Amino acid sequence: MRNADIAMILKEVADLLEIKGETAFKVRAYRKAVTSIEHLGIEVASLRSEGKLREIPGVGEAIAEKITEILDTGELQYHQRLRAEFPHGILVLMDVPGIGPKTAYRLCTELGISNLEQLEAALLDGRVSGLFRMGEKTAANILRHIQAARSREKRVPIGIALPLAEEIMDHLRRCFDLPDLTPAGSLRRFRDTVRDIDLMCTSDRAKEVIETFCSLPMVEAVIARGSTKGSILAHSGLQVDLRIVEPGSFGSLLQHFTGSREHNTTMRERAQRLGLKLSEYGITDVSAGVLERFTGEESFYRRTGLPWIPPELREGGLEILAAEQGRLPILLEEGDLRGDLHVHTSWSDGRDNIEAMALAARDMGYEYLAITDHSRGRGIARGLDAERLREQVDEVRAIDARLPGIRLLTGIELDIRADGSLDLPDEVLAGLDVVIASVHSSMNQDMDKMTARVLKAIEHPYVDIVAHPTCRILGERDPVAMDVESVLRAAARTGTALEINAMPDRLDLKDAHIYRARQLGVRLVLSTDAHCGQHVGLVRYGVRTARRGWCQAADIVNTRPLEEVVLKTGMLGASKREVATRHNE
DNA sequence: GCCGTTTTCGGCCCGACTGTTTTCAGTCG
């Protein structure tokens, strides 16, 4: 039973309790537990076996018992009983925007509706608008939402959303002086996917800015065009909101719209205990009844007794406690990185040659770059066999010798075959600086097989790094079935590094896994997996993802100068032994 | 149902918008 399954059962319990009219606080308690479980970097099952279920934020005695029942039996009696009270399918109604628990309950009890088809029919023939306190407009809105939801994409990978946001911001900056124009929302927090784009700025020409925004070339349709807020649908299907606010309240507004909801809720609960009321307009001292306004976020947080919290951490988990205790991490920054340990060239499926990749890395200010093309198993990617690899190593060394300003490392990205074996012999690997192994095939293996397969690679004496460990492609391919906790523990024990793959459609490991990896002391490498020179610059996506996993520079192997980079084997492994020898002398 | 500078009871974030109503319920972020 995986975390997502447990979370789904508890979410349905919350929805059903809400429909039933249970106390809002009870419903909220379940929702809070669901959010915690969804952001957990460790399997609930393994927490349970350690007797640590209650350590999940929002999980108390009652919910811990329910989780235990779910883990033991695969289901929850309480959940089954609640479901039996309502027509099958009622939960689908609540997923329609504009339909909350009250409306869902009435649609189901008064009209006997239990699916979207019945709902649509009732909307069209006037039964819905005939209900008490419902009208034509309400019915039309719900109908519009149903039809929109059918055609609309769900969440969009950040690698698509961020470039669009930046393009829009560039356009606006060319027309107006907008020094504080910035994304807010999940885009600013750098979640791996976003539902929409929120932009914010201050300006004394708000109306003109909004007019320009609504007539940009990427606009498909204008949804709203007001004096302080514009809302458009871009060609790509993404909704983009632009909000223009008073400079005096920019800090509290930016804080409010950056979220997450859980972060804001926790901030406000805490402030309430201090006699303060937080809102997007500022902070009110309840006893004095005076509203203080804030131009920046730093002063806003300071007024609540906290240091500024980086947006990437604002998920409402542990960041507020850490801020209170002065334990916020000094997060990794792009400038901390000194090299990239995973790129491809035209020797396999890359677009650029070795020298072009080296120059791209040098332009990034890097000190070193590992050339790690695919091995022979990747026939389709022109993977290297032992002979071509030897030729490539010669070329890498030749270019390294004549190219100043960057050190080139030899390497390979091996296939981990379905049985966990590698597709080049050990004696070939022994001469390389960097040996990466990764899964590229047979991705639908069951969890036991896949876990054993990856563990075998981690245990292999010549494997330095396991790349993109869960193999997900955002919006295209789910992560493989794998016991991530076991993989992390094995990586920590053996010293095999795991990769934070910076390609924006991978971001793998993901934030929660990175957080857990740090807890366990796993070595982490942050690489791009670039297939052309331009892609080396995509490293920032990986950096922001690492920050969401609370990474500091010291957590990432390739923030170290080359002579201190310690990988498991190869030349770098040799340097590890040399360092150890020198140390002993 | 959770949780503690209010610690085993009694609280639990804040405001905007919409549509349906003449003061507010429901929904959303």
Coordinates of C-alpha atoms (C1' of nucleotides) in Angstrom, one line a residue:
Chain A
M1 CA 0.0 0.0 0.0
R2 CA 1.7 3.2 -1.2
N3 CA 1.3 6.7 0.3
A4 CA -0.8 7.9 -2.6
D5 CA -3.3 5.1 -1.9
I6 CA -3.5 5.8 1.8
A7 CA -3.9 9.5 1.1
M8 CA -6.7 8.8 -1.4
I9 CA -8.8 6.8 1.1
L10 CA -8.3 9.5 3.8
K11 CA -9.2 12.3 1.3
E12 CA -12.4 10.5 0.4
V13 CA -13.2 10.2 4.1
A14 CA -12.7 14.0 4.4
D15 CA -14.9 14.7 1.4
L16 CA -17.6 12.3 2.7
L17 CA -17.6 13.8 6.2
E18 CA -17.9 17.2 4.6
I19 CA -20.8 16.2 2.5
K20 CA -22.4 14.6 5.6
G21 CA -22.1 18.0 7.3
E22 CA -19.5 17.0 10.0
T23 CA -17.7 19.7 11.9
A24 CA -15.4 21.6 9.6
F25 CA -12.5 21.1 12.0
K26 CA -12.8 17.3 11.8
V27 CA -12.8 17.6 8.0
R28 CA -9.8 19.9 8.1
A29 CA -7.9 17.4 10.4
Y30 CA -8.3 14.7 7.8
R31 CA -7.2 17.0 5.0
K32 CA -4.2 18.1 6.9
A33 CA -3.1 14.5 7.4
V34 CA -3.7 13.9 3.7
T35 CA -1.4 16.8 2.7
S36 CA 1.3 15.6 5.1
I37 CA 1.2 12.1 3.7
E38 CA 1.3 13.4 0.1
H39 CA 4.5 15.4 0.9
L40 CA 6.2 12.7 2.9
G41 CA 9.5 11.5 1.6
I42 CA 9.2 8.1 3.3
E43 CA 6.7 5.3 2.9
V44 CA 4.0 5.4 5.6
A45 CA 4.4 1.7 5.9
S46 CA 8.0 1.9 7.0
L47 CA 7.1 4.7 9.5
R48 CA 4.4 2.4 10.9
S49 CA 6.9 -0.5 11.4
E50 CA 9.0 1.9 13.4
G51 CA 6.0 2.9 15.4
K52 CA 6.3 6.5 14.2
L53 CA 3.0 7.2 12.5
R54 CA 2.2 9.9 15.1
E55 CA 5.2 11.8 13.9
I56 CA 3.4 12.7 10.7
P57 CA 2.1 16.2 11.2
G58 CA -1.7 16.2 11.6
V59 CA -1.8 12.4 12.5
G60 CA -3.1 11.8 16.0
E61 CA -4.4 8.7 17.7
A62 CA -7.6 8.2 15.6
I63 CA -6.0 8.7 12.2
A64 CA -3.0 6.6 13.1
E65 CA -5.3 3.8 14.0
K66 CA -7.1 4.2 10.6
I67 CA -3.8 4.2 8.7
T68 CA -2.8 1.0 10.5
E69 CA -6.1 -0.6 9.5
I70 CA -5.5 0.4 5.9
L71 CA -2.0 -1.0 5.9
D72 CA -3.1 -4.3 7.5
T73 CA -6.3 -4.9 5.5
G74 CA -5.9 -2.7 2.4
E75 CA -9.1 -0.9 3.2
L76 CA -10.9 1.1 6.0
Q77 CA -14.3 0.0 7.4
Y78 CA -15.1 3.6 8.4
H79 CA -14.5 4.7 4.8
Q80 CA -16.7 1.9 3.5
R81 CA -19.5 2.7 5.9
L82 CA -19.4 6.4 4.8
R83 CA -19.4 5.5 1.2
A84 CA -22.5 3.3 1.7
E85 CA -24.4 6.3 3.0
F86 CA -24.3 8.1 -0.3
P87 CA -24.9 7.2 -3.9
H88 CA -21.9 5.9 -5.7
G89 CA -20.2 8.6 -7.6
I90 CA -21.2 11.6 -5.5
L91 CA -17.5 12.4 -4.9
V92 CA -17.1 13.0 -8.6
L93 CA -19.6 15.9 -8.2
M94 CA -17.5 17.6 -5.6
D95 CA -14.6 17.7 -8.1
V96 CA -16.5 20.1 -10.3
P97 CA -15.5 23.7 -9.6
G98 CA -18.4 25.5 -8.1
I99 CA -19.8 22.4 -6.5
G100 CA -18.9 22.1 -2.9
P101 CA -20.2 19.7 -0.2
K102 CA -23.6 21.3 0.3
T103 CA -24.4 21.5 -3.4
A104 CA -23.2 17.9 -4.0
Y105 CA -25.3 16.6 -1.1
R106 CA -28.4 18.4 -2.4
L107 CA -27.9 17.3 -6.0
C108 CA -27.6 13.7 -4.8
T109 CA -30.5 13.7 -2.3
E110 CA -33.0 16.0 -4.0
L111 CA -32.3 15.1 -7.6
G112 CA -30.8 11.6 -7.3
I113 CA -27.7 12.6 -9.3
S114 CA -24.6 10.5 -9.0
N115 CA -22.4 11.1 -12.0
L116 CA -21.4 13.9 -14.4
E117 CA -23.7 12.7 -17.2
Q118 CA -26.8 12.9 -15.0
L119 CA -25.6 16.2 -13.7
E120 CA -25.2 17.6 -17.1
A121 CA -28.7 16.5 -18.1
A122 CA -30.2 18.0 -15.0
L123 CA -28.4 21.3 -15.7
L124 CA -29.7 21.4 -19.2
D125 CA -33.3 20.5 -18.5
G126 CA -33.6 23.1 -15.7
R127 CA -34.0 20.7 -12.7
V128 CA -30.9 22.2 -11.1
S129 CA -31.9 25.8 -11.5
G130 CA -35.3 25.0 -10.0
L131 CA -33.8 24.0 -6.7
F132 CA -34.1 26.5 -3.7
R133 CA -31.3 29.0 -3.7
M134 CA -30.1 27.8 -7.1
G135 CA -30.7 29.8 -10.3
E136 CA -30.0 30.1 -13.9
K137 CA -26.6 31.6 -13.5
T138 CA -25.4 29.0 -11.0
A139 CA -26.5 26.3 -13.3
A140 CA -24.8 27.9 -16.3
N141 CA -21.6 28.3 -14.4
I142 CA -21.5 24.7 -13.3
L143 CA -22.2 23.6 -16.9
R144 CA -19.4 25.8 -18.1
H145 CA -17.0 24.2 -15.6
I146 CA -17.9 20.7 -16.5
Q147 CA -17.3 21.4 -20.2
A148 CA -14.0 23.3 -19.5
A149 CA -12.7 20.5 -17.3
R150 CA -13.3 18.0 -20.1
S151 CA -11.0 19.8 -22.5
R152 CA -8.5 21.3 -20.1
E153 CA -5.2 19.8 -19.3
K154 CA -4.5 19.2 -15.7
R155 CA -1.2 20.3 -14.1
V156 CA 1.6 21.5 -16.4
P157 CA 5.3 20.7 -15.9
I158 CA 7.2 23.7 -14.6
G159 CA 9.5 23.4 -17.6
I160 CA 6.6 24.6 -19.7
A161 CA 5.1 27.1 -17.3
L162 CA 8.3 29.0 -16.3
P163 CA 9.5 29.8 -19.8
L164 CA 6.0 31.1 -20.7
A165 CA 5.9 33.2 -17.5
E166 CA 9.3 34.6 -18.3
E167 CA 8.3 35.4 -21.9
I168 CA 5.3 37.3 -20.6
M169 CA 7.4 39.2 -18.1
D170 CA 10.0 40.1 -20.7
H171 CA 7.2 41.5 -22.9
L172 CA 5.8 43.6 -20.1
R173 CA 9.2 44.9 -19.0
R174 CA 9.9 46.1 -22.5
C175 CA 6.9 48.3 -22.3
F176 CA 6.8 49.4 -18.7
D177 CA 9.1 50.0 -15.8
L178 CA 8.2 47.1 -13.5
P179 CA 11.1 46.5 -11.1
D180 CA 9.2 44.1 -8.8
L181 CA 7.4 42.0 -11.4
T182 CA 7.6 38.5 -10.1
P183 CA 5.8 35.1 -10.3
A184 CA 3.8 34.1 -7.2
G185 CA 2.0 30.9 -6.3
S186 CA 3.4 27.4 -7.0
L187 CA 5.6 28.7 -9.8
R188 CA 7.5 30.9 -7.3
R189 CA 7.7 28.0 -4.8
F190 CA 9.0 26.0 -7.8
R191 CA 6.7 23.0 -7.6
D192 CA 7.4 20.5 -10.3
T193 CA 4.0 21.1 -11.9
V194 CA 1.7 24.1 -11.7
R195 CA -2.0 24.5 -12.4
D196 CA -1.8 28.2 -13.5
I197 CA 0.6 31.1 -13.5
D198 CA 0.3 34.0 -11.1
L199 CA 2.3 37.2 -11.7
M200 CA 2.4 40.2 -9.4
C201 CA 3.8 43.7 -9.6
T202 CA 3.3 47.3 -8.6
S203 CA 2.7 50.1 -11.0
D204 CA 1.1 53.5 -11.2
R205 CA 0.0 52.7 -14.8
A206 CA -2.0 49.6 -13.8
K207 CA -4.7 49.9 -16.4
E208 CA -2.3 50.3 -19.3
V209 CA -0.2 47.3 -18.1
I210 CA -3.3 45.1 -18.0
E211 CA -4.3 46.3 -21.4
T212 CA -0.9 45.3 -22.8
F213 CA -1.0 42.0 -20.9
C214 CA -4.3 41.1 -22.4
S215 CA -3.1 41.8 -26.0
L216 CA 0.2 39.9 -25.9
P217 CA 0.9 37.5 -28.8
M218 CA 0.6 34.4 -26.7
V219 CA -2.9 35.2 -25.5
E220 CA -5.6 32.8 -26.8
A221 CA -8.5 34.4 -24.9
V222 CA -9.1 37.1 -22.3
I223 CA -10.9 35.8 -19.2
A224 CA -10.9 39.0 -17.2
R225 CA -9.7 42.5 -17.8
G226 CA -10.1 44.8 -14.8
S227 CA -8.2 47.8 -13.3
T228 CA -6.0 45.7 -11.0
K229 CA -6.2 42.2 -12.3
G230 CA -6.1 40.7 -15.8
S231 CA -6.6 37.0 -16.5
I232 CA -5.8 35.3 -19.8
L233 CA -5.7 31.9 -21.4
A234 CA -2.5 31.3 -23.2
H235 CA -2.3 29.3 -26.5
S236 CA -0.8 26.5 -24.5
G237 CA -4.0 26.2 -22.4
L238 CA -2.4 27.7 -19.3
Q239 CA -4.3 30.4 -17.4
V240 CA -2.1 33.4 -16.5
D241 CA -3.3 36.0 -13.9
L242 CA -1.6 39.3 -13.5
R243 CA -2.3 41.3 -10.3
I244 CA -1.2 44.9 -9.9
V245 CA -1.2 46.1 -6.3
E246 CA -0.4 49.1 -4.1
P247 CA 3.3 49.4 -3.4
G248 CA 2.6 49.9 0.3
S249 CA 1.1 46.3 0.7
F250 CA 3.3 44.5 -1.9
G251 CA 5.0 42.4 0.8
S252 CA 1.9 41.0 2.4
L253 CA 0.2 40.4 -0.9
L254 CA 3.2 38.6 -2.4
Q255 CA 3.4 36.5 0.8
H256 CA -0.3 35.7 0.6
F257 CA -0.3 34.7 -3.1
T258 CA 2.9 32.7 -2.9
G259 CA 1.2 30.3 -0.4
S260 CA 1.0 27.4 -0.1
R261 CA -2.4 27.3 1.6
E262 CA -1.0 25.1 4.4
H263 CA 1.9 27.5 4.9
N264 CA -0.4 30.5 5.2
T265 CA -2.8 28.6 7.5
T266 CA -0.1 27.6 9.8
M267 CA 1.4 31.1 9.8
R268 CA -2.0 32.6 10.7
E269 CA -2.7 30.1 13.5
R270 CA 0.7 30.9 14.9
A271 CA 0.2 34.6 14.6
Q272 CA -3.2 34.3 16.3
R273 CA -1.5 32.9 19.4
L274 CA 0.6 36.0 19.4
G275 CA -2.4 38.3 19.2
L276 CA -1.8 39.1 15.5
K277 CA -4.1 38.8 12.5
L278 CA -2.4 38.2 9.1
S279 CA -4.0 38.9 5.8
E280 CA -3.0 39.9 2.3
Y281 CA -3.3 43.6 3.4
G282 CA -0.9 43.4 6.3
I283 CA -0.8 42.5 10.0
T284 CA -3.3 43.7 12.6
D285 CA -2.4 43.8 16.2
V286 CA -5.8 42.6 17.5
S287 CA -5.7 44.5 20.8
A288 CA -4.8 47.8 19.2
G289 CA -6.9 47.2 16.1
V290 CA -4.4 48.9 13.8
L291 CA -3.4 47.5 10.4
E292 CA 0.4 47.6 9.6
R293 CA 1.3 47.4 6.0
F294 CA 4.5 45.9 4.5
T295 CA 6.3 46.7 1.3
G296 CA 8.5 43.6 1.4
E297 CA 8.2 40.0 2.7
E298 CA 11.2 40.3 5.0
S299 CA 9.6 42.9 7.2
F300 CA 6.3 40.9 7.1
Y301 CA 7.9 37.8 8.4
R302 CA 10.0 39.8 10.9
R303 CA 6.8 41.3 12.4
T304 CA 5.6 37.8 13.2
G305 CA 9.0 37.0 14.9
L306 CA 10.3 34.9 12.1
P307 CA 13.2 35.3 9.6
W308 CA 12.2 35.4 5.9
I309 CA 11.4 31.9 4.6
P310 CA 12.6 31.0 1.1
P311 CA 9.5 30.3 -1.1
E312 CA 10.7 26.8 -2.0
L313 CA 10.2 25.7 1.7
R314 CA 6.7 27.2 2.1
E315 CA 4.8 24.0 2.0
G316 CA 3.4 24.1 5.5
G317 CA 5.4 21.2 6.8
L318 CA 8.3 21.9 9.1
E319 CA 9.6 25.3 7.8
I320 CA 7.8 27.5 10.3
L321 CA 9.1 25.5 13.2
A322 CA 12.6 25.6 11.8
A323 CA 12.3 29.3 11.3
E324 CA 11.1 29.8 14.9
Q325 CA 14.1 27.8 16.1
G326 CA 16.6 29.6 13.9
R327 CA 17.3 26.3 12.0
L328 CA 16.4 27.3 8.5
P329 CA 19.0 25.9 6.1
I330 CA 21.2 28.1 4.0
L331 CA 19.9 26.7 0.7
L332 CA 22.0 25.6 -2.2
E333 CA 22.5 28.2 -4.9
E334 CA 23.3 27.8 -8.6
G335 CA 26.7 29.5 -8.1
D336 CA 27.7 26.8 -5.6
L337 CA 28.0 24.2 -8.3
R338 CA 31.4 23.6 -9.8
G339 CA 30.7 20.9 -12.4
D340 CA 28.2 18.7 -14.2
L341 CA 28.7 15.0 -13.9
H342 CA 26.2 13.8 -16.5
V343 CA 26.0 15.0 -20.1
H344 CA 25.7 13.3 -23.5
T345 CA 27.4 14.1 -26.8
S346 CA 27.0 13.3 -30.5
W347 CA 28.9 10.0 -29.7
S348 CA 25.6 8.7 -28.6
D349 CA 22.2 10.5 -28.7
G350 CA 23.5 14.0 -27.9
R351 CA 23.4 16.8 -30.4
D352 CA 26.7 18.5 -29.8
N353 CA 30.2 17.2 -29.8
I354 CA 32.5 16.9 -26.8
E355 CA 34.2 20.2 -27.3
A356 CA 30.9 22.1 -27.7
M357 CA 29.7 20.6 -24.4
A358 CA 33.0 21.4 -22.7
L359 CA 32.7 25.1 -23.8
A360 CA 29.1 25.2 -22.7
A361 CA 30.1 24.0 -19.2
R362 CA 33.1 26.4 -19.1
D363 CA 30.7 29.3 -20.0
M364 CA 28.6 28.3 -17.0
G365 CA 31.7 28.9 -14.9
Y366 CA 32.2 25.2 -14.1
E367 CA 35.6 23.7 -13.2
Y368 CA 34.8 20.2 -14.5
L369 CA 32.5 18.2 -16.7
A370 CA 32.0 14.5 -17.0
I371 CA 31.2 13.1 -20.5
T372 CA 28.8 10.2 -19.9
D373 CA 27.3 8.9 -23.1
H374 CA 25.0 5.9 -23.2
S375 CA 26.4 2.4 -23.2
R376 CA 25.7 -0.2 -25.9
G377 CA 22.4 -1.4 -24.5
R378 CA 20.8 1.7 -25.8
G379 CA 21.1 0.7 -29.4
I380 CA 18.6 3.3 -30.4
A381 CA 20.8 6.0 -28.8
R382 CA 23.9 4.7 -30.6
G383 CA 25.2 3.5 -27.2
L384 CA 28.9 2.9 -26.9
D385 CA 30.4 -0.6 -26.8
A386 CA 33.8 -1.2 -25.2
E387 CA 35.7 -0.4 -28.4
R388 CA 34.0 2.9 -29.1
L389 CA 34.2 3.9 -25.5
R390 CA 38.0 3.4 -25.6
E391 CA 38.1 5.7 -28.6
Q392 CA 36.0 8.3 -26.9
V393 CA 38.1 8.2 -23.8
D394 CA 41.1 9.0 -26.0
E395 CA 39.3 12.0 -27.5
V396 CA 38.1 13.3 -24.2
R397 CA 41.6 13.2 -22.8
A398 CA 43.0 14.9 -26.0
I399 CA 40.4 17.7 -25.8
D400 CA 41.0 18.0 -22.0
A401 CA 44.7 18.5 -22.7
R402 CA 44.3 21.3 -25.1
L403 CA 41.2 23.1 -23.7
P404 CA 42.0 25.6 -20.9
G405 CA 39.6 26.5 -18.1
I406 CA 37.8 23.2 -17.7
R407 CA 38.7 19.7 -16.7
L408 CA 37.0 16.9 -18.6
L409 CA 36.3 13.6 -17.0
T410 CA 35.7 10.3 -18.8
G411 CA 32.6 8.4 -18.0
I412 CA 29.6 6.3 -19.1
E413 CA 25.9 6.1 -18.4
L414 CA 25.3 2.3 -18.2
D415 CA 22.0 0.6 -18.7
I416 CA 20.8 -1.3 -15.7
R417 CA 19.3 -4.4 -17.4
A418 CA 16.1 -6.0 -16.4
D419 CA 17.9 -8.4 -14.2
G420 CA 20.0 -5.7 -12.5
S421 CA 23.2 -6.5 -14.4
L422 CA 25.2 -3.8 -16.2
D423 CA 25.9 -3.8 -20.0
L424 CA 29.6 -3.3 -20.0
P425 CA 32.2 -5.5 -18.2
D426 CA 34.0 -4.4 -15.1
E427 CA 37.4 -4.1 -16.6
V428 CA 36.1 -1.4 -19.0
L429 CA 34.5 0.5 -16.1
A430 CA 37.6 0.4 -14.0
G431 CA 39.4 2.9 -16.2
L432 CA 36.7 5.6 -16.1
D433 CA 36.4 8.6 -13.9
V434 CA 32.6 8.5 -13.5
V435 CA 30.4 5.5 -13.8
I436 CA 26.6 6.2 -13.9
A437 CA 24.0 3.5 -14.0
S438 CA 20.3 4.0 -14.8
V439 CA 17.1 2.2 -15.8
H440 CA 16.0 2.8 -19.4
S441 CA 13.9 -0.2 -20.2
S442 CA 11.5 -2.8 -18.7
M443 CA 10.0 0.0 -16.7
N444 CA 6.8 -1.9 -15.9
Q445 CA 8.4 -4.4 -13.6
D446 CA 6.6 -4.9 -10.3
M447 CA 8.0 -3.2 -7.2
D448 CA 10.0 -6.2 -5.9
K449 CA 11.7 -6.8 -9.2
M450 CA 12.5 -3.1 -9.8
T451 CA 13.7 -2.5 -6.3
A452 CA 16.0 -5.6 -6.5
R453 CA 17.3 -4.5 -9.9
V454 CA 18.2 -1.0 -8.7
L455 CA 19.7 -2.3 -5.4
K456 CA 21.9 -4.6 -7.4
A457 CA 23.3 -1.6 -9.3
I458 CA 23.8 0.4 -6.1
E459 CA 25.7 -2.5 -4.6
H460 CA 27.9 -2.8 -7.7
P461 CA 31.5 -1.8 -6.7
Y462 CA 32.0 0.2 -9.9
V463 CA 28.8 2.3 -9.9
D464 CA 29.4 5.8 -8.6
I465 CA 26.0 7.3 -9.4
V466 CA 22.5 6.1 -10.1
A467 CA 20.8 8.6 -12.4
H468 CA 17.2 9.7 -12.5
P469 CA 16.3 6.9 -10.0
T470 CA 12.5 6.8 -10.4
C471 CA 12.5 7.4 -14.2
R472 CA 9.4 9.6 -14.2
I473 CA 8.7 12.0 -17.1
L474 CA 6.4 14.7 -15.8
G475 CA 3.1 14.7 -17.7
E476 CA 4.1 11.5 -19.6
R477 CA 5.3 8.7 -17.5
D478 CA 4.7 7.8 -13.9
P479 CA 7.6 6.9 -11.7
V480 CA 8.5 3.2 -11.7
A481 CA 7.2 1.0 -8.9
M482 CA 10.1 1.0 -6.5
D483 CA 10.7 0.9 -2.8
V484 CA 12.4 4.3 -2.6
E485 CA 13.2 4.0 1.1
S486 CA 15.2 0.8 0.6
V487 CA 17.0 2.4 -2.3
L488 CA 17.9 5.4 -0.3
R489 CA 19.1 3.3 2.6
A490 CA 21.3 1.2 0.4
A491 CA 22.7 4.3 -1.3
A492 CA 23.6 5.7 2.1
R493 CA 25.2 2.5 3.3
T494 CA 27.3 1.9 0.1
G495 CA 28.2 5.5 -0.6
T496 CA 26.7 5.3 -4.1
A497 CA 25.5 8.8 -5.0
L498 CA 22.0 9.4 -6.3
E499 CA 21.3 12.0 -8.9
I500 CA 19.0 14.9 -8.8
N501 CA 18.4 15.1 -12.5
A502 CA 17.8 18.7 -13.5
M503 CA 16.0 18.2 -16.8
P504 CA 12.7 20.0 -16.2
D505 CA 10.6 17.1 -17.4
R506 CA 12.4 14.7 -15.0
L507 CA 13.3 16.5 -11.7
D508 CA 14.2 13.1 -10.4
L509 CA 14.8 12.5 -7.5
K510 CA 11.8 14.7 -6.5
D511 CA 11.7 17.1 -3.6
A512 CA 10.3 14.8 -1.0
H513 CA 12.8 12.0 -1.8
I514 CA 15.7 14.5 -1.7
Y515 CA 14.6 15.6 1.8
R516 CA 14.5 12.0 2.9
A517 CA 17.8 11.2 1.2
R518 CA 19.5 14.1 3.2
Q519 CA 18.0 12.7 6.4
L520 CA 19.7 9.3 5.7
G521 CA 23.0 10.8 4.6
V522 CA 22.8 9.8 1.0
R523 CA 25.4 11.4 -1.3
L524 CA 23.6 13.6 -3.9
V525 CA 24.8 14.7 -7.3
L526 CA 23.0 17.4 -9.2
S527 CA 23.5 17.0 -13.0
T528 CA 21.6 18.1 -16.1
D529 CA 21.7 15.0 -18.3
A530 CA 22.2 17.6 -21.1
H531 CA 21.9 16.3 -24.6
C532 CA 23.2 19.6 -26.1
G533 CA 25.1 22.6 -24.9
Q534 CA 22.1 24.7 -24.2
H535 CA 20.7 22.1 -21.8
V536 CA 23.6 22.6 -19.4
G537 CA 21.9 25.9 -18.4
L538 CA 18.8 24.0 -17.3
V539 CA 20.6 23.2 -14.1
R540 CA 18.6 25.9 -12.3
Y541 CA 15.5 23.6 -12.4
G542 CA 17.5 21.0 -10.5
V543 CA 18.9 23.6 -8.1
R544 CA 15.4 24.8 -7.2
T545 CA 14.2 21.2 -6.7
A546 CA 17.1 20.5 -4.5
R547 CA 16.2 23.6 -2.5
R548 CA 12.7 22.2 -2.1
G549 CA 14.4 19.2 -0.6
W550 CA 16.2 21.5 1.9
C551 CA 19.6 21.0 0.3
Q552 CA 22.5 23.1 1.3
A553 CA 25.7 23.3 -0.7
A554 CA 27.4 20.7 1.4
D555 CA 24.7 18.1 0.6
I556 CA 25.7 18.1 -3.1
V557 CA 28.9 16.3 -4.3
N558 CA 29.5 18.6 -7.3
T559 CA 29.7 21.7 -5.2
R560 CA 33.2 20.5 -4.2
P561 CA 36.4 21.3 -6.1
L562 CA 37.5 18.4 -8.3
E563 CA 40.2 17.2 -6.0
E564 CA 37.6 16.8 -3.2
V565 CA 35.0 15.1 -5.3
V566 CA 34.7 11.7 -3.8
L567 CA 32.9 9.1 -5.8
K568 CA 32.8 5.4 -5.2
T569 CA 35.3 4.2 -7.8
G570 CA 37.3 5.0 -10.9
M571 CA 39.9 7.8 -10.9
L572 CA 37.8 9.9 -8.5
G573 CA 37.7 6.8 -6.3
A574 CA 41.5 6.6 -6.6
S575 CA 41.7 10.2 -5.5
K576 CA 39.5 9.2 -2.5
R577 CA 42.1 6.7 -1.6
E578 CA 44.9 9.2 -2.1
V579 CA 43.1 11.7 0.1
A580 CA 42.7 9.1 2.7
T581 CA 46.4 8.1 2.5
R582 CA 47.6 11.7 2.6
H583 CA 45.3 12.2 5.6
N584 CA 46.9 9.3 7.4
E585 CA 50.4 10.5 6.8
Chain B
dG1 C1' -9.8 15.0 14.8
dC2 C1' -5.6 17.5 16.3
dC3 C1' -3.0 19.9 19.6
dG4 C1' -0.6 22.9 23.4
dT5 C1' 3.5 30.5 25.3
dT6 C1' -4.8 28.6 25.9
dT7 C1' -1.2 21.7 27.4
dT8 C1' -6.0 16.9 28.4
dC9 C1' -10.3 21.1 27.1
dG10 C1' -11.7 24.3 24.0
dG11 C1' -10.2 26.3 20.7
dC12 C1' -9.3 25.7 15.4
dC13 C1' -7.0 31.4 9.2
dC14 C1' -8.8 35.2 6.4
dG15 C1' -11.0 37.6 2.9
dA16 C1' -13.2 37.9 -1.8
dC17 C1' -16.6 36.8 -4.9
dT18 C1' -21.0 35.1 -6.7
dG19 C1' -25.6 34.5 -6.8
dT20 C1' -29.4 34.6 -4.5
dT21 C1' -31.3 37.1 -1.5
dT22 C1' -32.7 41.7 1.1
dT23 C1' -28.8 39.6 5.1
dC24 C1' -26.2 35.6 3.8
dA25 C1' -24.8 30.8 2.3
dG26 C1' -21.6 28.5 -0.4
dT27 C1' -17.3 28.2 -2.6
dC28 C1' -12.7 29.3 -3.6
dG29 C1' -7.7 30.3 -3.1

